[in-house]
Amino acid sequence: MTRRETIDPSDIPTGRPSVSVVIVSWNALDIVRRCLPSVVRTNHPSFEIVFADNASTDGTPDWVEANHPGVRVIRHSENLRFTRGNNAAVRQARGRFVVLLNNDVEVDPDWLSPLVDRMEADPSIGAVQPKLMQFDDRDRFEYSGASGGYLDRFGYPFTRGRVFFTMEDDAGQYDQAGPVFWATGAAVMFRTEVYVAAGGLEESFDMHMEEIDLCWRLQRAGYRVEAVPESVIWHIGGASLPSTSSEKAYLNFRNNLLTLYRNWPRRVWLRRFPVRAILDVLAVLRAILAGRPRESAAIVRAYRDAHRMKSSFTASLPPSAPGADADSVEVDTPYEGSIVLDYFLFGRRTFSELPRSRFRGGYLRP
């Protein structure tokens, strides 16, 4: 398995702006033209934009330099994909805080300050996310992050605002700020020193689930992850891989299994994995019955490759958060129920319909 290049915290520059907004892109000129101007217009007194281009051949970096000279462009010599591209860019970021922002995101002019304010108010917060809305249906939550993410008892992700295929309209029902389990990789702010001390995103993942893994590792070091719905952005989504892509299914299942193997205590893995495997067999059968043989094959391949990779897969944790009781703590998934059974058997399609009593303490609940 290819391991990440170590990120050295001593490489972080001094005399820096408050925030570095890192955008990784590859051959997405039309999207960048559409979305980057809103980021440039951000109302914040001290931030930089670091645009990391993954060896595009469509002229994207030239366009950015010509039209937005204040943006710092990094030209990678090859396509580093999402995880390696972000880690490489963060090594050159100067901010005390770093935002990983997808290239297909449009932001509200005042999106950045609420995130900074929350991080500055509490040093035990390791990551925060804004509220993600759909780009073309701007009052509806977006699939990849909505208003903060969770995992169920068997490791399946869901969010406040999106459970499986149901995206809710935003009526202010999830505007409470506070702790969630994971923050979306489409738009997430970290403390730069904490990010690099944790080793950054897991580079073998390429994309998908990398933010869940990192947020889990931060919590194991005593940091909290929070949603800050006062900050709002709009996400196109699917710019890298469409929702119907078999590669997307492969990466989601493989990386999710590796995340669970890395972060669950062994006894929890042994107790819950058999049920998880049965549920994933049902996902394979569902894909076959729906006429999606490539998706079913991708799930099987994900299991094979996760098994091959897990023997050399260990967690890299940052130093403990201020006030933490230990260097590493066990952090279980926040929802003790099964989101699969809730959704497909009991018809609970939204976060607010889930049983409040099944959520562990310390997280926002319905």
Tab-separated table of C-alpha atoms in Angstrom:
chain	number	residue	atom	x	y	z
A	1	MET	CA	0.000	0.000	0.000
A	2	THR	CA	1.259	3.470	-0.828
A	3	ARG	CA	1.768	5.463	2.346
A	4	ARG	CA	1.519	9.228	2.666
A	5	GLU	CA	4.562	11.446	2.662
A	6	THR	CA	4.956	12.761	6.194
A	7	ILE	CA	3.841	16.346	6.666
A	8	ASP	CA	6.277	18.106	8.974
A	9	PRO	CA	4.614	20.736	11.227
A	10	SER	CA	7.867	22.720	11.183
A	11	ASP	CA	7.294	23.360	7.474
A	12	ILE	CA	4.320	25.644	8.210
A	13	PRO	CA	5.385	29.242	7.437
A	14	THR	CA	5.304	31.935	10.079
A	15	GLY	CA	4.050	35.510	9.646
A	16	ARG	CA	0.969	34.213	7.955
A	17	PRO	CA	-2.658	35.155	7.238
A	18	SER	CA	-5.476	33.924	9.423
A	19	VAL	CA	-6.856	31.428	6.889
A	20	SER	CA	-5.640	29.557	3.824
A	21	VAL	CA	-8.434	28.417	1.510
A	22	VAL	CA	-7.076	25.455	-0.467
A	23	ILE	CA	-8.800	24.483	-3.720
A	24	VAL	CA	-7.602	21.412	-5.634
A	25	SER	CA	-8.653	21.144	-9.274
A	26	TRP	CA	-8.087	19.036	-12.367
A	27	ASN	CA	-9.430	19.850	-15.839
A	28	ALA	CA	-12.439	21.760	-14.527
A	29	LEU	CA	-12.092	25.163	-16.193
A	30	ASP	CA	-15.833	25.711	-16.710
A	31	ILE	CA	-16.571	24.947	-13.058
A	32	VAL	CA	-13.690	27.099	-11.818
A	33	ARG	CA	-14.895	30.029	-13.934
A	34	ARG	CA	-18.318	29.632	-12.373
A	35	CYS	CA	-17.317	29.207	-8.719
A	36	LEU	CA	-13.922	30.752	-7.959
A	37	PRO	CA	-15.059	34.407	-8.288
A	38	SER	CA	-17.355	34.000	-5.271
A	39	VAL	CA	-14.436	32.759	-3.162
A	40	VAL	CA	-12.326	35.712	-4.260
A	41	ARG	CA	-15.112	38.051	-3.088
A	42	THR	CA	-15.065	36.601	0.454
A	43	ASN	CA	-15.473	39.202	3.202
A	44	HIS	CA	-12.658	38.459	5.636
A	45	PRO	CA	-9.737	40.658	6.690
A	46	SER	CA	-6.969	38.056	6.493
A	47	PHE	CA	-7.067	35.095	4.133
A	48	GLU	CA	-5.303	33.670	1.108
A	49	ILE	CA	-6.524	31.409	-1.668
A	50	VAL	CA	-4.192	28.579	-2.655
A	51	PHE	CA	-5.287	27.062	-5.971
A	52	ALA	CA	-3.577	23.705	-6.460
A	53	ASP	CA	-3.843	22.481	-10.045
A	54	ASN	CA	-3.348	18.761	-10.644
A	55	ALA	CA	-1.621	19.073	-14.048
A	56	SER	CA	-4.705	20.213	-15.950
A	57	THR	CA	-4.550	20.282	-19.747
A	58	ASP	CA	-7.509	22.646	-20.250
A	59	GLY	CA	-5.746	25.893	-19.329
A	60	THR	CA	-7.231	26.203	-15.850
A	61	PRO	CA	-4.113	27.508	-14.029
A	62	ASP	CA	-3.415	30.051	-16.782
A	63	TRP	CA	-6.990	31.343	-16.545
A	64	VAL	CA	-6.779	31.669	-12.758
A	65	GLU	CA	-3.496	33.589	-12.923
A	66	ALA	CA	-4.780	35.890	-15.670
A	67	ASN	CA	-8.160	36.656	-14.099
A	68	HIS	CA	-7.416	36.434	-10.367
A	69	PRO	CA	-3.826	37.566	-9.799
A	70	GLY	CA	-4.349	37.608	-6.040
A	71	VAL	CA	-4.832	33.837	-6.003
A	72	ARG	CA	-1.660	31.827	-5.371
A	73	VAL	CA	-1.458	29.066	-7.980
A	74	ILE	CA	0.461	25.860	-7.335
A	75	ARG	CA	1.084	23.729	-10.427
A	76	HIS	CA	1.490	20.059	-9.592
A	77	SER	CA	3.464	18.090	-12.170
A	78	GLU	CA	0.961	15.208	-12.111
A	79	ASN	CA	-2.601	14.498	-11.066
A	80	LEU	CA	-2.270	13.961	-7.309
A	81	ARG	CA	-6.004	13.355	-6.946
A	82	PHE	CA	-7.873	14.841	-3.998
A	83	THR	CA	-6.033	13.604	-0.926
A	84	ARG	CA	-2.443	13.956	-2.131
A	85	GLY	CA	-3.246	17.237	-3.857
A	86	ASN	CA	-4.645	18.752	-0.673
A	87	ASN	CA	-1.807	17.496	1.513
A	88	ALA	CA	0.770	18.919	-0.884
A	89	ALA	CA	-1.017	22.278	-0.983
A	90	VAL	CA	-1.381	22.473	2.801
A	91	ARG	CA	2.391	22.118	3.080
A	92	GLN	CA	2.608	25.470	1.280
A	93	ALA	CA	-0.335	27.153	3.020
A	94	ARG	CA	0.435	30.017	5.395
A	95	GLY	CA	-2.781	30.295	7.412
A	96	ARG	CA	-3.292	29.412	11.068
A	97	PHE	CA	-6.445	27.709	9.836
A	98	VAL	CA	-6.803	25.851	6.556
A	99	VAL	CA	-10.024	25.292	4.600
A	100	LEU	CA	-10.273	22.442	2.123
A	101	LEU	CA	-12.791	23.718	-0.424
A	102	ASN	CA	-13.989	21.832	-3.484
A	103	ASN	CA	-13.614	23.604	-6.813
A	104	ASP	CA	-17.361	23.279	-7.492
A	105	VAL	CA	-18.458	25.397	-4.534
A	106	GLU	CA	-19.978	28.875	-4.515
A	107	VAL	CA	-19.775	30.675	-1.180
A	108	ASP	CA	-21.788	33.346	0.578
A	109	PRO	CA	-19.627	36.489	0.917
A	110	ASP	CA	-19.682	36.168	4.716
A	111	TRP	CA	-19.119	32.409	4.904
A	112	LEU	CA	-15.603	32.452	6.359
A	113	SER	CA	-15.852	34.574	9.509
A	114	PRO	CA	-18.315	32.330	11.423
A	115	LEU	CA	-15.972	29.377	10.944
A	116	VAL	CA	-12.948	31.340	12.146
A	117	ASP	CA	-14.869	32.768	15.100
A	118	ARG	CA	-15.900	29.305	16.274
A	119	MET	CA	-12.380	27.902	16.006
A	120	GLU	CA	-10.890	30.869	17.830
A	121	ALA	CA	-13.475	30.606	20.622
A	122	ASP	CA	-12.505	27.066	21.648
A	123	PRO	CA	-9.038	25.499	21.169
A	124	SER	CA	-10.481	22.003	21.627
A	125	ILE	CA	-12.351	22.246	18.306
A	126	GLY	CA	-10.294	20.607	15.577
A	127	ALA	CA	-12.596	21.015	12.567
A	128	VAL	CA	-15.743	22.890	11.530
A	129	GLN	CA	-17.969	22.873	8.472
A	130	PRO	CA	-20.520	25.290	6.998
A	131	LYS	CA	-24.031	24.401	5.904
A	132	LEU	CA	-23.962	22.843	2.426
A	133	MET	CA	-26.831	23.578	0.062
A	134	GLN	CA	-27.469	22.401	-3.497
A	135	PHE	CA	-26.156	24.677	-6.223
A	136	ASP	CA	-29.198	24.453	-8.499
A	137	ASP	CA	-31.844	24.058	-5.779
A	138	ARG	CA	-30.533	26.536	-3.283
A	139	ASP	CA	-32.991	25.881	-0.451
A	140	ARG	CA	-32.294	22.141	-0.364
A	141	PHE	CA	-29.486	20.433	1.529
A	142	GLU	CA	-26.649	19.000	-0.535
A	143	TYR	CA	-25.772	15.315	-0.481
A	144	SER	CA	-22.140	15.361	0.593
A	145	GLY	CA	-22.380	17.208	3.899
A	146	ALA	CA	-25.638	19.089	4.553
A	147	SER	CA	-25.451	20.355	8.154
A	148	GLY	CA	-22.960	17.904	9.650
A	149	GLY	CA	-22.258	14.183	9.437
A	150	TYR	CA	-22.739	11.055	11.554
A	151	LEU	CA	-22.050	7.304	11.419
A	152	ASP	CA	-24.444	4.620	12.557
A	153	ARG	CA	-23.621	1.516	14.609
A	154	PHE	CA	-22.293	-0.309	11.552
A	155	GLY	CA	-20.350	2.574	10.057
A	156	TYR	CA	-22.775	3.913	7.446
A	157	PRO	CA	-22.639	7.709	7.044
A	158	PHE	CA	-25.585	10.096	7.043
A	159	THR	CA	-26.080	13.794	7.760
A	160	ARG	CA	-28.425	16.351	9.251
A	161	GLY	CA	-30.361	17.089	6.086
A	162	ARG	CA	-29.572	13.991	3.988
A	163	VAL	CA	-30.187	10.325	4.736
A	164	PHE	CA	-29.310	8.007	1.835
A	165	PHE	CA	-31.284	9.344	-1.153
A	166	THR	CA	-33.500	11.834	0.700
A	167	MET	CA	-32.341	15.461	0.721
A	168	GLU	CA	-34.477	17.785	2.837
A	169	ASP	CA	-35.464	21.371	2.184
A	170	ASP	CA	-33.849	23.776	4.624
A	171	ALA	CA	-36.457	25.292	6.934
A	172	GLY	CA	-34.015	26.115	9.699
A	173	GLN	CA	-34.518	22.714	11.333
A	174	TYR	CA	-30.770	22.072	11.532
A	175	ASP	CA	-29.515	25.571	12.266
A	176	GLN	CA	-28.275	24.650	15.737
A	177	ALA	CA	-24.489	24.820	15.832
A	178	GLY	CA	-22.564	22.219	17.762
A	179	PRO	CA	-20.748	18.868	17.747
A	180	VAL	CA	-21.189	16.392	14.907
A	181	PHE	CA	-19.120	13.311	14.063
A	182	TRP	CA	-17.622	14.376	10.750
A	183	ALA	CA	-17.348	17.481	8.608
A	184	THR	CA	-17.662	17.305	4.846
A	185	GLY	CA	-14.535	17.291	2.705
A	186	ALA	CA	-16.313	19.623	0.281
A	187	ALA	CA	-15.791	22.499	2.729
A	188	VAL	CA	-14.031	21.926	6.038
A	189	MET	CA	-11.778	24.101	8.194
A	190	PHE	CA	-8.976	22.612	10.294
A	191	ARG	CA	-6.338	24.023	12.595
A	192	THR	CA	-3.293	23.827	10.360
A	193	GLU	CA	-0.965	22.474	13.048
A	194	VAL	CA	-3.500	19.817	14.038
A	195	TYR	CA	-4.047	18.814	10.404
A	196	VAL	CA	-0.370	18.322	9.706
A	197	ALA	CA	0.333	16.636	13.047
A	198	ALA	CA	-2.340	14.064	12.189
A	199	GLY	CA	-0.673	13.418	8.830
A	200	GLY	CA	-3.397	15.107	6.828
A	201	LEU	CA	-5.803	13.160	4.643
A	202	GLU	CA	-5.141	9.461	4.088
A	203	GLU	CA	-3.486	9.523	0.677
A	204	SER	CA	-4.246	5.920	-0.266
A	205	PHE	CA	-7.956	6.822	-0.257
A	206	ASP	CA	-7.580	9.130	-3.314
A	207	MET	CA	-11.035	10.589	-2.586
A	208	HIS	CA	-14.205	9.761	-0.609
A	209	MET	CA	-14.411	9.031	3.131
A	210	GLU	CA	-11.071	10.726	3.791
A	211	GLU	CA	-12.736	13.478	5.814
A	212	ILE	CA	-14.599	10.961	7.993
A	213	ASP	CA	-11.367	9.138	8.762
A	214	LEU	CA	-9.524	12.340	9.671
A	215	CYS	CA	-12.387	13.706	11.793
A	216	TRP	CA	-12.537	10.406	13.670
A	217	ARG	CA	-8.792	10.509	14.329
A	218	LEU	CA	-9.066	14.081	15.605
A	219	GLN	CA	-11.773	13.025	18.050
A	220	ARG	CA	-9.609	10.162	19.264
A	221	ALA	CA	-7.035	12.816	20.164
A	222	GLY	CA	-9.656	14.738	22.149
A	223	TYR	CA	-10.720	17.331	19.560
A	224	ARG	CA	-14.322	18.083	18.641
A	225	VAL	CA	-15.841	18.495	15.193
A	226	GLU	CA	-18.647	21.021	14.821
A	227	ALA	CA	-21.212	22.254	12.317
A	228	VAL	CA	-21.581	26.030	11.972
A	229	PRO	CA	-24.797	26.554	9.952
A	230	GLU	CA	-24.432	30.342	10.110
A	231	SER	CA	-21.857	29.843	7.355
A	232	VAL	CA	-23.500	28.856	4.049
A	233	ILE	CA	-22.124	27.536	0.763
A	234	TRP	CA	-23.632	25.956	-2.369
A	235	HIS	CA	-22.133	22.799	-3.853
A	236	ILE	CA	-22.602	21.500	-7.386
A	237	GLY	CA	-21.488	17.982	-6.424
A	238	GLY	CA	-20.445	15.085	-8.635
A	239	ALA	CA	-17.784	17.133	-10.405
A	240	SER	CA	-15.129	14.474	-9.814
A	241	LEU	CA	-17.280	11.334	-10.035
A	242	PRO	CA	-21.016	11.176	-10.829
A	243	SER	CA	-23.300	9.482	-8.302
A	244	THR	CA	-23.859	6.555	-10.696
A	245	SER	CA	-20.135	5.845	-11.124
A	246	SER	CA	-18.998	2.341	-10.182
A	247	GLU	CA	-15.633	3.814	-9.167
A	248	LYS	CA	-17.462	6.050	-6.694
A	249	ALA	CA	-19.160	2.996	-5.182
A	250	TYR	CA	-15.815	1.208	-5.019
A	251	LEU	CA	-14.048	4.065	-3.235
A	252	ASN	CA	-16.935	4.660	-0.838
A	253	PHE	CA	-17.128	1.028	0.281
A	254	ARG	CA	-13.377	0.347	0.344
A	255	ASN	CA	-12.466	3.532	2.177
A	256	ASN	CA	-15.347	3.200	4.614
A	257	LEU	CA	-14.244	-0.321	5.567
A	258	LEU	CA	-10.655	0.844	6.053
A	259	THR	CA	-11.835	3.771	8.173
A	260	LEU	CA	-13.750	1.401	10.441
A	261	TYR	CA	-10.843	-1.021	10.685
A	262	ARG	CA	-8.460	1.795	11.586
A	263	ASN	CA	-10.621	3.532	14.177
A	264	TRP	CA	-12.807	0.886	15.804
A	265	PRO	CA	-11.232	-1.043	18.689
A	266	ARG	CA	-10.618	-4.617	17.575
A	267	ARG	CA	-13.351	-6.027	19.827
A	268	VAL	CA	-15.895	-3.647	18.262
A	269	TRP	CA	-14.773	-4.605	14.756
A	270	LEU	CA	-15.143	-8.320	15.516
A	271	ARG	CA	-18.590	-7.822	17.046
A	272	ARG	CA	-20.105	-5.561	14.387
A	273	PHE	CA	-18.381	-6.496	11.149
A	274	PRO	CA	-20.429	-9.687	10.540
A	275	VAL	CA	-23.660	-7.659	10.553
A	276	ARG	CA	-22.047	-4.993	8.393
A	277	ALA	CA	-20.990	-7.644	5.875
A	278	ILE	CA	-24.549	-8.999	5.679
A	279	LEU	CA	-25.911	-5.509	5.028
A	280	ASP	CA	-23.337	-5.008	2.273
A	281	VAL	CA	-24.334	-8.316	0.666
A	282	LEU	CA	-27.852	-6.889	0.521
A	283	ALA	CA	-26.398	-3.798	-1.192
A	284	VAL	CA	-24.788	-6.072	-3.801
A	285	LEU	CA	-28.090	-7.873	-4.402
A	286	ARG	CA	-29.965	-4.574	-4.609
A	287	ALA	CA	-27.556	-3.320	-7.290
A	288	ILE	CA	-27.962	-6.547	-9.285
A	289	LEU	CA	-31.763	-6.395	-9.123
A	290	ALA	CA	-31.656	-2.733	-10.180
A	291	GLY	CA	-29.639	-3.630	-13.280
A	292	ARG	CA	-26.357	-2.141	-12.058
A	293	PRO	CA	-23.878	-5.033	-12.381
A	294	ARG	CA	-20.834	-2.747	-12.379
A	295	GLU	CA	-21.857	-1.312	-9.015
A	296	SER	CA	-22.300	-4.772	-7.501
A	297	ALA	CA	-18.897	-5.845	-8.835
A	298	ALA	CA	-17.352	-2.652	-7.437
A	299	ILE	CA	-18.598	-3.472	-3.922
A	300	VAL	CA	-17.114	-6.979	-4.121
A	301	ARG	CA	-13.821	-5.545	-5.367
A	302	ALA	CA	-13.866	-2.990	-2.533
A	303	TYR	CA	-14.071	-5.795	0.018
A	304	ARG	CA	-11.202	-7.649	-1.631
A	305	ASP	CA	-8.923	-4.621	-1.719
A	306	ALA	CA	-9.806	-3.433	1.788
A	307	HIS	CA	-8.843	-6.868	3.104
A	308	ARG	CA	-5.507	-6.660	1.283
A	309	MET	CA	-4.761	-3.160	2.576
A	310	LYS	CA	-5.879	-3.367	6.196
A	311	SER	CA	-2.889	-5.307	7.550
A	312	SER	CA	-0.622	-2.269	7.115
A	313	PHE	CA	-3.258	0.304	8.020
A	314	THR	CA	-2.673	2.165	11.283
A	315	ALA	CA	-3.950	5.450	12.669
A	316	SER	CA	-1.855	8.611	12.790
A	317	LEU	CA	-3.088	10.855	15.601
A	318	PRO	CA	-2.123	14.447	16.444
A	319	PRO	CA	-1.045	15.442	19.966
A	320	SER	CA	-3.945	15.553	22.397
A	321	ALA	CA	-6.336	18.479	22.372
A	322	PRO	CA	-6.054	21.064	25.152
A	323	GLY	CA	-7.691	19.615	28.247
A	324	ALA	CA	-7.867	16.046	26.922
A	325	ASP	CA	-7.455	13.343	29.565
A	326	ALA	CA	-5.330	10.974	27.478
A	327	ASP	CA	-3.222	10.830	24.327
A	328	SER	CA	-5.770	8.567	22.634
A	329	VAL	CA	-9.348	7.731	23.562
A	330	GLU	CA	-11.833	5.275	22.128
A	331	VAL	CA	-14.504	7.105	20.149
A	332	ASP	CA	-17.465	5.020	19.026
A	333	THR	CA	-19.856	5.913	16.238
A	334	PRO	CA	-22.482	8.393	17.494
A	335	TYR	CA	-25.696	6.649	16.427
A	336	GLU	CA	-26.402	3.300	18.076
A	337	GLY	CA	-29.143	2.380	15.645
A	338	SER	CA	-28.916	1.058	12.080
A	339	ILE	CA	-29.555	3.780	9.525
A	340	VAL	CA	-30.088	1.054	6.896
A	341	LEU	CA	-32.984	-0.489	8.846
A	342	ASP	CA	-34.318	2.934	9.832
A	343	TYR	CA	-34.478	4.081	6.215
A	344	PHE	CA	-35.417	0.981	4.227
A	345	LEU	CA	-37.480	-0.944	6.808
A	346	PHE	CA	-38.994	1.638	9.165
A	347	GLY	CA	-39.352	4.495	6.666
A	348	ARG	CA	-37.402	7.072	8.677
A	349	ARG	CA	-36.211	9.224	5.811
A	350	THR	CA	-34.882	12.264	7.678
A	351	PHE	CA	-32.522	12.996	10.548
A	352	SER	CA	-35.319	14.519	12.623
A	353	GLU	CA	-37.291	11.241	12.445
A	354	LEU	CA	-34.512	9.174	14.028
A	355	PRO	CA	-34.963	8.111	17.678
A	356	ARG	CA	-33.251	10.685	19.864
A	357	SER	CA	-32.495	8.044	22.495
A	358	ARG	CA	-30.225	6.138	20.085
A	359	PHE	CA	-27.710	8.987	19.838
A	360	ARG	CA	-24.732	9.005	22.166
A	361	GLY	CA	-24.183	12.044	24.355
A	362	GLY	CA	-21.994	14.871	23.189
A	363	TYR	CA	-23.457	15.244	19.693
A	364	LEU	CA	-26.319	17.264	18.256
A	365	ARG	CA	-29.466	15.120	18.238
A	366	PRO	CA	-32.901	15.345	16.572
